[in-house]
Each structure stands twice: as C-alpha cells, then as structure tokens.
Amino acid sequence: MLLLLFLLLSPSVIAEDENGLQCRNTTAHLSREQRTQRTAIQLALDAAVRFRDHFLHAQDAAAAAAASAGSDCAELSESTVQQLDRCLHPSSTRSDLQTWLSAALTNLQTCRTGYAELNVSIPPFLHSLTNVSELIRNSLAAVAARGELGEKKSSGEFPEWTCTDGRALIRALQRDVAEDYVVAKDGTGDFSNISGAVDAAVSNRQNTSRRLLIYVKEGVYEEYVSINAANLTLIGDGIGKTVITGNRSVVGGPGDLTTFNTATVAIQGEFIIARGITFRNTAGPENHQAVALRCQADFAVFYQCSFEGYQDTLYVHSNRQFFRECDVYGTIDFIFGNAAAVLQKCNIYPRRPMGDQRNTVTAQGREDLSENTAFAFQNCKVTAAPDLAPVQRMVKTYLGRPWKKYSRTVVMESCLDSLIAPEGWLEWNENGDAVNTLFYGEYKNTGPGSNTSGRVKWPGYKNLTEHDASMFTVKSLIDGGSWLPATGVPFD
C-alpha cells in the first residue's frame, strides 16, 4: 500500500498524467513535498468527482425506502467535490486544508450513516466511498506532516471574503445599517417567510459580492429553511422573539428521515452570521433524533441565539464555527457533529429526558487522527433546564460521549452545576474502544460539578495544563484571530 501511494504521488507519475504539463507549470514554485501533497488532493478530488457523477446516475435504482439517505448522499457528494476543489487554491493555509479535508471526510461518513439509520443496505455503487475516503485520509496525513500548500497568510490578515470592513459589520449587528431584506409575519416586510428572503439573497449574489443582511422581525416562523450561500447575515429581534420552528424527527417523520434531514434550519456555504434568533425543533424526546440547526458552513458565527430541542439539537456538522452568548437545550448528544467549534459564554441546558434515558451534552465525531476538529467550551455554564431541575438527582447527566474513535472535547474555565455526574463522561457503548483514543479534557472549571477526583480513568481523559488548554482557544482551534474581528462579534 505504501509503495502504491509512493508511486501514485511521485513526480514521474505527475509528468505522465494527461494534465501533467499544466500541473508542473502551475506548481513549479512549490517544493517537492508540496507538489506531493497537491497531487494527493488532486487524486482525491478526481475520485470524488467520479463518485458524485456515478452516484447521481445510479441512485434512481435505489430502493424507495432509502430515498432520504440517497438525497443526503447526493448533496454531500457535491459538497465533497467543492471542499476538495477549494483545497487546491494556492493561498490555502494548513488550517484551511485540514478543515476542508476533514469536512470532505465527514460528508462521506454522513452518507454512510444515513443508510445505517434507515436500516437499509448500502447500494453496491456506494462501495467506492471507501476508496474516496482513503484518498482523503492520505491527503490529510500529507497536510499534517508537511503544512501549507502555498503561501501562508500573514498573521491577522483577513480572508478575501471581507468585502465589508469590520465597522460596517458591527453596525449591521447593532441594526445601524439598512437591511437588504425584511421578513415579517404581518406582511409589513419584503417577505412573510424566511425562505423567500434567503432565495432572493442567493439570486442577488450574482449582482453583488458584498455581505447581504436579512432582518427577521419578531414572530414564530413555522418553516424549514435551507441556506447555501456566502456573506449572509440574519438578524432577529432576540432569543424567544424571532423563532424558527419545526418538528421533523427520525421517528415521527414525515416518512423515513435520516438525522441529517430532520433539521429545522440547515446552513451550508461560508461566512454566515446569525444573531438574535431561536432555532427550535419541537419533536420531543420520544421521537429521538430531531435537529434544530444543522450547520456545515465554514466561518460560521452565531451570536446571542438559542437552539432548542431534545436529542441531537445542534448539529455542528463540519468546518469552523463559533458560538457566543448562546443557549443550547437538549437531552441526548444534543451538541454533536465533527466541526471545529468553539462555544464561549454559552448556557448549556440539559432537559428532562424519557424515564430510562441519560443526558449527554456532546457527541463529537472526529474519526481520523489528522483531522483538526474538536468541540471547545470556554466560560460556559452547564445547568439544568427548568423541566430537569426538580428531578435532576434522578437523571444522570454527562459532559459527553465519543461518537467516533478520535472524539475530542474540551471544557475549560466553565461553571458546571451539580447535575454533572462525578464520572463526567460516558462510554458510547459497552465495547468502549474509543476510551483509549479519544481526547477529553477539563481545565479550571468551577461549580459543584467540576470536581475531577471522581472522573473516568480512561487513557484519553486529561486534566489539562495551561499549554494544553491553549490549543483549544478561538485562536488555535478555529484560527479565529484571522477572521472573527471583521464580524464584529466579541470573542476571547
């Protein structure tokens, strides 16, 4: 296998490729290691394109029961191609490359998961997913070992997307600038539903590259919103005032739905900002997985928002995400996914589950050692929601459990109330293999649930040093120093 990989990535093979001359000319300024890395990514991209095209052609033959999973895979295969294509941009940093490759790998895993959730056999034409995944893993390993693909951005330099300066974005968040679109239930705006405003903004993107602002007036919007855009800001009138709500779930339907498809709001793209909005799924604990928000956008920011549900409330699927002064409500795995996500000064509210259930705040899904993904909670508060508080002594509540082999979650400088079980963390299942490979850490937490003397004795659990904790800050985990200042959202 190693010999095959060497031959695939050797310069002689590059030269013999039908596009070899062009490849050699466009990468002449790169070192041998960088050219090898670029070729690994190109191989993964080519395989992903073939998989996408074959899947779109073959999925008509899939069983009707797998329609939801097939829809997921169609969307995710296209997203994978886009993520890998971005990796070939010469200005991509190591953080960019690891993020986008991790997102591509997560997409393919999500595709597989959908069929498993529906208890449907994976169609034969999906077996090529394994090959694509391995090529992406090879690329991740190359990036982790060798660093930048091209020229690294200087420290503090804003990405190219920052068409509007930071002051203008701050004014937008403070509602001191005119909105491009207004949504109002009472008919006083440009649209009576959010989806209409989003569609208009996406269409208008052809005419302008500047950030567009949608103001959503107070009201309860019963709709399912799908956003695939860049440079878009949504501002509501505040938590509990501007509410987007739905009730899709894997048990209650409608039809056979995957967890991926239950989201009330689904966001893709990049540089999305939301403030003052409640994202809600009312399916209830008896209907199991029911997502309020699914976010796959890179450089996504949620400020003073609320996420309300039970199992699987907040699906931080992939890429870089930041949450500030938000509320998150749920029961089982209610913050889950494989993003690099930082939550600062957020309130985490475990709710009352069904009688035989335990609460787990997180289920982080890192599945490859080279992925740069993790969940970091800083200056947050974990305390019982009003429905759990009277009975919290009868319900075990844990900080998290490992969804995948290399799951990473860190809780630091946060207040943990007495509802947290002394063990702190829970195994995913009886096998418990991930306890040897995960990375769970705590640092300088306070409150009655912060005592670590009774914590699990797993090899992967750590009481962090200051140096360890610094690797999970905004600056280190999501490269926030290079892009968050321009958003106008405060961060530490």
Short mmCIF file of N, CA and C in Angstrom, two decimals, residues 86 147 281 309 437:
data_model
loop_
_atom_site.label_atom_id
_atom_site.label_comp_id
_atom_site.label_asym_id
_atom_site.label_seq_id
_atom_site.Cartn_x
_atom_site.Cartn_y
_atom_site.Cartn_z
N ARG A 86 -11.56 23.44 -3.26
CA ARG A 86 -11.04 24.60 -2.53
C ARG A 86 -9.62 24.35 -2.04
N GLY A 147 2.37 20.67 6.23
CA GLY A 147 1.99 22.06 6.42
C GLY A 147 1.34 22.70 5.22
N ASN A 281 -36.69 22.72 17.47
CA ASN A 281 -37.34 21.50 16.99
C ASN A 281 -38.20 20.97 18.13
N GLY A 309 -34.21 21.85 21.55
CA GLY A 309 -34.67 20.54 21.10
C GLY A 309 -34.46 19.54 22.21
N THR A 437 -8.50 6.15 22.61
CA THR A 437 -8.05 7.00 21.50
C THR A 437 -8.66 8.39 21.51
#
